[in-house]
Tab-separated table of C-alpha atoms in Angstrom:
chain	number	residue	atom	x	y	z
A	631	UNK	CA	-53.571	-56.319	-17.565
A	632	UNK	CA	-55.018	-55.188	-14.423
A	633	UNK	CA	-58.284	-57.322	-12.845
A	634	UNK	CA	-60.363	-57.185	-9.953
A	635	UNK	CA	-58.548	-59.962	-8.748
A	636	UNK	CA	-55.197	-58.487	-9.718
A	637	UNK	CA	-52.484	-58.042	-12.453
A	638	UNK	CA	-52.827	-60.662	-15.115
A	639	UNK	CA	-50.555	-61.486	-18.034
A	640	UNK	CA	-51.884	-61.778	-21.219
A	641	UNK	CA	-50.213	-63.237	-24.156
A	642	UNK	CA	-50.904	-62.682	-27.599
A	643	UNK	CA	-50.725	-64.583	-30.784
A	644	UNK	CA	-51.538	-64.675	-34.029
A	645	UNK	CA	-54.353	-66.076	-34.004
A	646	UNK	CA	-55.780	-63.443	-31.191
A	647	UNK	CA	-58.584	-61.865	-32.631
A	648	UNK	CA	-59.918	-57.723	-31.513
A	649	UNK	CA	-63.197	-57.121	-31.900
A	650	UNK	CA	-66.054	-54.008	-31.387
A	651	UNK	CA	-69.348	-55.401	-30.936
A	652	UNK	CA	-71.791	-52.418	-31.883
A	653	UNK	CA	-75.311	-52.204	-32.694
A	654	UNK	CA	-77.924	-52.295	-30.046
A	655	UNK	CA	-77.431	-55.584	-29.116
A	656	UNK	CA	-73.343	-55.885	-30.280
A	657	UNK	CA	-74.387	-57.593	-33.106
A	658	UNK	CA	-72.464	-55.300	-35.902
A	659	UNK	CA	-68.645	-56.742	-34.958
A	660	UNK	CA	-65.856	-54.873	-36.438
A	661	UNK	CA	-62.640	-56.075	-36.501
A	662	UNK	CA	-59.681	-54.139	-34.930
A	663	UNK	CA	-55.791	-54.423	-35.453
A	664	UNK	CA	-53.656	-55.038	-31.890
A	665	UNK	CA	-52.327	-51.642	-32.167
A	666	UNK	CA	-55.727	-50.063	-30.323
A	667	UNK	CA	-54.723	-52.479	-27.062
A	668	UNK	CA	-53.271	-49.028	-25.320
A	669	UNK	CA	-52.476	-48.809	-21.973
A	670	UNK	CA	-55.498	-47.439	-20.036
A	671	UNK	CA	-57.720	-49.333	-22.882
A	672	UNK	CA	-60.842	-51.455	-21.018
A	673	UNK	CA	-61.193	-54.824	-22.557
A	674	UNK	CA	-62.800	-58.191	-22.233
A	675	UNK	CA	-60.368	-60.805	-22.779
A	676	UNK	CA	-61.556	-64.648	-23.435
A	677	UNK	CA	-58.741	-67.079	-22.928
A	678	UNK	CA	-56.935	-70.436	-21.921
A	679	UNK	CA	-54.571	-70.556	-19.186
A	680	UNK	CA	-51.134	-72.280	-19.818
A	681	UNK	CA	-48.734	-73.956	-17.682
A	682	UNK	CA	-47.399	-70.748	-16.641
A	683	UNK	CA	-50.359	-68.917	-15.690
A	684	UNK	CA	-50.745	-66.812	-17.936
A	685	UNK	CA	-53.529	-66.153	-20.080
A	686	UNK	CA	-53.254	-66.731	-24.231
A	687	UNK	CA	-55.942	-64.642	-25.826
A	688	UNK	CA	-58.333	-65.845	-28.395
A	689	UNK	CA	-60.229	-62.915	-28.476
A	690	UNK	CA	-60.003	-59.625	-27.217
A	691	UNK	CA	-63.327	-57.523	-27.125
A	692	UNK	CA	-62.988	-53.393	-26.872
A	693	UNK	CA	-66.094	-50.913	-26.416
A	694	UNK	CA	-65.663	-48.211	-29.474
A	695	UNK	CA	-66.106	-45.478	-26.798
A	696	UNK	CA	-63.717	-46.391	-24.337
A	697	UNK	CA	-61.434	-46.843	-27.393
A	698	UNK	CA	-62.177	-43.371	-27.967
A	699	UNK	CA	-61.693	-42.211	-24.587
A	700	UNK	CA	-58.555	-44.098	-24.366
A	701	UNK	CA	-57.152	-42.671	-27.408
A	702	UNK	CA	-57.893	-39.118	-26.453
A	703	UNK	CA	-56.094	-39.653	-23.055
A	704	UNK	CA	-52.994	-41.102	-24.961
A	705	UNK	CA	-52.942	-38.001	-27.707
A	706	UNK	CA	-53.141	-35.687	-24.673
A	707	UNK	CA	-50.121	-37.390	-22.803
A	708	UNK	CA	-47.539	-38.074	-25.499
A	709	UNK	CA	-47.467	-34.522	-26.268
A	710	UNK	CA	-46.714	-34.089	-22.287
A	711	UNK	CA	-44.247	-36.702	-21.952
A	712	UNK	CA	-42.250	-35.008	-25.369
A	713	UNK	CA	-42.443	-32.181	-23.271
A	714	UNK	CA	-41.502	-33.372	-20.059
A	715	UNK	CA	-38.587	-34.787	-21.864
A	716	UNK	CA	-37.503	-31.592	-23.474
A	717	UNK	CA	-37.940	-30.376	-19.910
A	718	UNK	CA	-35.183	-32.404	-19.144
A	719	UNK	CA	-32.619	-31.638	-21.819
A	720	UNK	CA	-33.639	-28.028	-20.809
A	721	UNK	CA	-32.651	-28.566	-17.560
A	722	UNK	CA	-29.484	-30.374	-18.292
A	723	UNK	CA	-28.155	-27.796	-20.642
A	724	UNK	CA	-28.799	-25.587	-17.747
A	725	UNK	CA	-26.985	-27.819	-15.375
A	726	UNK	CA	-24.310	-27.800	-17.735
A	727	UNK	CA	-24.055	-23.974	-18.168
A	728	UNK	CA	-24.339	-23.750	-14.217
A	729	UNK	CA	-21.269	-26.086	-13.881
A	730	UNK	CA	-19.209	-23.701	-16.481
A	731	UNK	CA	-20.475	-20.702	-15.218
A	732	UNK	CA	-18.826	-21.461	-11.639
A	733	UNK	CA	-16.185	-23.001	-13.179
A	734	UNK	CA	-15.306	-19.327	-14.772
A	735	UNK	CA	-16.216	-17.909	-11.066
A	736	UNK	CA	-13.318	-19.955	-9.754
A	737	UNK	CA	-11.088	-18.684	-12.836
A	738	UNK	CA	-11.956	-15.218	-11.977
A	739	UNK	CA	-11.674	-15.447	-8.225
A	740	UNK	CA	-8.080	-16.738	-9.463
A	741	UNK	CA	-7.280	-13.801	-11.304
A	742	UNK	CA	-8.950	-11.870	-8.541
A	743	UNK	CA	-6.188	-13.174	-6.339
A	744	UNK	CA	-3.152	-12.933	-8.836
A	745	UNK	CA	-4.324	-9.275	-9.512
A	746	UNK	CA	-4.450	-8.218	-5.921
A	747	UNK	CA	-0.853	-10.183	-5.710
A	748	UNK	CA	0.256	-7.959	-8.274
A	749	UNK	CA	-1.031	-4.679	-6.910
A	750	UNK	CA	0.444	-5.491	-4.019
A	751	UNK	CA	3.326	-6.118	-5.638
A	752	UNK	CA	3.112	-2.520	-7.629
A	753	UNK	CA	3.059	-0.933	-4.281
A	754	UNK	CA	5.864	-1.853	-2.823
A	755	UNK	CA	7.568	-1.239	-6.139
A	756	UNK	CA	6.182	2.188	-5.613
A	757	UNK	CA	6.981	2.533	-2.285
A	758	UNK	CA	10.524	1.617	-3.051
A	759	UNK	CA	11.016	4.034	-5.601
A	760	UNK	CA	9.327	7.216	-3.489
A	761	UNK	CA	11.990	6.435	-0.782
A	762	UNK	CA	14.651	6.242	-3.948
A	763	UNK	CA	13.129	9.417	-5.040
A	764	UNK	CA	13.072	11.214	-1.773
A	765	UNK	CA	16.441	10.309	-0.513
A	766	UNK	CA	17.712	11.386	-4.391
A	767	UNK	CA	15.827	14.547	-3.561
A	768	UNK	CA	17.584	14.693	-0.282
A	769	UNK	CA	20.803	14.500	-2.197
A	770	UNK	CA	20.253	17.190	-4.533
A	771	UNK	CA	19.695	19.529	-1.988
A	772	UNK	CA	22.454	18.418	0.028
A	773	UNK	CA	24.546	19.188	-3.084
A	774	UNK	CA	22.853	22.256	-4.176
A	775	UNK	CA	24.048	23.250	-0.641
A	776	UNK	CA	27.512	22.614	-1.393
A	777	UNK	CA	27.762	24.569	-4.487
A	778	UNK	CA	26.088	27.558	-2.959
A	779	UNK	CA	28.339	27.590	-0.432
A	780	UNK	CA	31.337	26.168	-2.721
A	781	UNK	CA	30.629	29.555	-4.906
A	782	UNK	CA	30.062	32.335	-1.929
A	783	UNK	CA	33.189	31.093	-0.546
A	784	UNK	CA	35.091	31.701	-4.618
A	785	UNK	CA	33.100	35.319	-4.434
A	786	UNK	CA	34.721	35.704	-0.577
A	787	UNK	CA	37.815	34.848	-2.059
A	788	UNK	CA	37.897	36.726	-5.433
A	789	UNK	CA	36.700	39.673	-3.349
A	790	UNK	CA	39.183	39.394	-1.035
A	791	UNK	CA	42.152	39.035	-3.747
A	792	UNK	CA	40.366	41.947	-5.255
A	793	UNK	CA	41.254	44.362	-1.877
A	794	UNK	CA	44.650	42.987	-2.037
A	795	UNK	CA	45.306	44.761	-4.682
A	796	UNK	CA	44.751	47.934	-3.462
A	797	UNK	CA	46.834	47.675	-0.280
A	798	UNK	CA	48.970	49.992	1.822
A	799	UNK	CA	52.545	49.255	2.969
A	800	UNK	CA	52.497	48.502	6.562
A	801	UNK	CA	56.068	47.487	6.951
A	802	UNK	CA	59.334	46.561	5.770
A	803	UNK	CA	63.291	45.382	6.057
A	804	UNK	CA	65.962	45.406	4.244
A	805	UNK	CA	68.809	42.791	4.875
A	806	UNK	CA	71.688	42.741	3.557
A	807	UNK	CA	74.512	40.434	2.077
A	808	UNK	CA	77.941	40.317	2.649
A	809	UNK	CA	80.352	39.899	-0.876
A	810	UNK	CA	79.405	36.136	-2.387
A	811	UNK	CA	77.145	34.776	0.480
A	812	UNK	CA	73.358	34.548	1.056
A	813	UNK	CA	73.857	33.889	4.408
A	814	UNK	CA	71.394	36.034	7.119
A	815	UNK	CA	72.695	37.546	9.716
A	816	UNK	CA	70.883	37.204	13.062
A	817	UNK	CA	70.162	40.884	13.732
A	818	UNK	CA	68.098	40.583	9.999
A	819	UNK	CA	66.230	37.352	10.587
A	820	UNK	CA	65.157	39.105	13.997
A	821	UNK	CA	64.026	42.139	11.429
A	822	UNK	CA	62.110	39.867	9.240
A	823	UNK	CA	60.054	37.940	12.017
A	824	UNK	CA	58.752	40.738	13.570
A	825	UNK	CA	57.710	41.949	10.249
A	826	UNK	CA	55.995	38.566	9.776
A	827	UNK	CA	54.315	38.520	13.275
A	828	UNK	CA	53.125	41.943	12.076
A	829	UNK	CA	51.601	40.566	8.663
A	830	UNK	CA	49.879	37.426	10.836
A	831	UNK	CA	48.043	39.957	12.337
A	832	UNK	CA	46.211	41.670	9.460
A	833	UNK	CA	43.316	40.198	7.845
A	834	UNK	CA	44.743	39.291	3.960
A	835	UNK	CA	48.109	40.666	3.469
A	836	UNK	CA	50.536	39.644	1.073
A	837	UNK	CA	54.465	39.526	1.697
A	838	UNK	CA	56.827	40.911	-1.510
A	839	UNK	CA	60.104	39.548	-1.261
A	840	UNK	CA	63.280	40.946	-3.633
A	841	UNK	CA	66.502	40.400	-3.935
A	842	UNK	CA	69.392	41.982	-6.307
A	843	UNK	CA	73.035	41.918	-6.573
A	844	UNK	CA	75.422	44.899	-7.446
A	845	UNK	CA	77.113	45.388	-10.357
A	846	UNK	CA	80.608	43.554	-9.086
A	847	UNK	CA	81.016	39.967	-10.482
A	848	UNK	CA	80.155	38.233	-13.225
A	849	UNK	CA	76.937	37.741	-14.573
A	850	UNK	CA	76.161	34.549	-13.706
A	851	UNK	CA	77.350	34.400	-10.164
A	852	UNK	CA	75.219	37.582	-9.912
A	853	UNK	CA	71.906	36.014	-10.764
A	854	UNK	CA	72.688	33.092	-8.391
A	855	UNK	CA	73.320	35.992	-5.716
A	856	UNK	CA	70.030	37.628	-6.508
A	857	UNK	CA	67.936	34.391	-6.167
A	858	UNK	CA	69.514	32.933	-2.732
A	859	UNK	CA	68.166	35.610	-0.808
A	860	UNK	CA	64.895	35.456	-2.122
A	861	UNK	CA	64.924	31.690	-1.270
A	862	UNK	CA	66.525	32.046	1.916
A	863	UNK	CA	64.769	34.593	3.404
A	864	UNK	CA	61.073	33.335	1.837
A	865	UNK	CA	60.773	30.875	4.510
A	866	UNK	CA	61.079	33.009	7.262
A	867	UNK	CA	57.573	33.829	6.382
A	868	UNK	CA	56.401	30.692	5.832
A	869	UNK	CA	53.671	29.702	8.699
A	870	UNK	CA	55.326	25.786	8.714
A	871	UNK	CA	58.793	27.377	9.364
């Protein structure tokens, strides 16, 4: 308990006794259980010392209004301290959700950073397959190209194999064999290159050669006859010979 001469400790026993003294003079005493000595409570203790300096009390004596006072006060303060001290488990459920909450702000920034990895990632996916695309696109042209041309050059072609077939004779030779040779004489090979200088010279021409035997011999030496001066004379015309 606090004094004017400073803090003093008070022991109590059983045999303590707490008293009001009321009445005009204190003479009506009431007796009062230990559980009224609250902190804040005045009181006039009445006491021997022991060998530890404390005080034992023999009897305690409260006023019945600064009981009354006292007990107010206390009413009034254990609702605050209940609560101050749901204050506090307030606060640390709070504290708690704070600590989560930027615990899923450094999850997210981490998926933040993954995603923009994979966008990234997208794009030059993306990138790769617009130069795919283009340079596939570049090919199809190219090729479209080809054909075009492939086909006007088959219409040039059939066109001009069409004309040929409505030509005009612009020269020819006849050569002739002596009896059971294909053999060309010089004065007819002369004949025949001048007639192929003359076909070089036109633009699509086309070269008929024919050969035939008389009716002397046999058969079979005849159509041997026939076909060596076809061959023989063919590559007269020939551009390689």
């Amino acid at each position: 308990m606090s004094t004017a001469e400073g803090n003093v400790t008070v022991v109590l026993t059983d045999d303590t006794r707490t008293k009001d003294d009321k009445g005009l003079f204190g003479l009506d005493k009431q007796e009062l259980s230990l559980v009224v000595l609250i902190p804040g409570l005045k009181v006039d203790v009445q006491g021997v010392s022991d060998d530890q300096g404390r005080v034992v009390a023999k009897t305690i004596t409260v006023d019945g209004d600064d009981l009354e006072t006292s007990q107010m006060i206390q009413s009034g303060l254990h609702p605050t301290a209940e609560q101050v001290t749901a204050n506090v488990r307030t606060l640390e459920a709070h504290q708690q959700g704070i600590a989560a909450n930027q615990q899923g702000v450094a999850a997210n920034k981490q998926d933040a950073a993954a995603n923009k990895k994979g966008v990234a990632a997208n794009k030059a996916q993306l990138a790769g397959q617009s130069d795919r695309i283009d340079t596939n696109q570049q090919n199809i042209v190219a090729h479209t190209q080809k054909i075009e041309q492939s086909m006007k050059d088959i219409q040039e072609n059939t066109d001009r194999f069409r004309a040929l077939s409505e030509y005009d004779t612009k020269g020819e030779a006849t050569v002739k064999f002596t009896v059971g040779s294909v053999k060309i004489s010089p004065e007819d090979q002369e004949e025949l290159k001048q007639l192929a200088q003359t076909a070089t010279s036109l633009t699509g021409y086309i070269i008929e050669v024919m050969g035939y035997a008389d009716a002397s011999g046999s058969a079979e030496m005849n159509t041997k006859l026939s076909e060596g001066p076809r061959q023989g004379g063919g590559h007269l015309f020939d551009p390689a010979g």
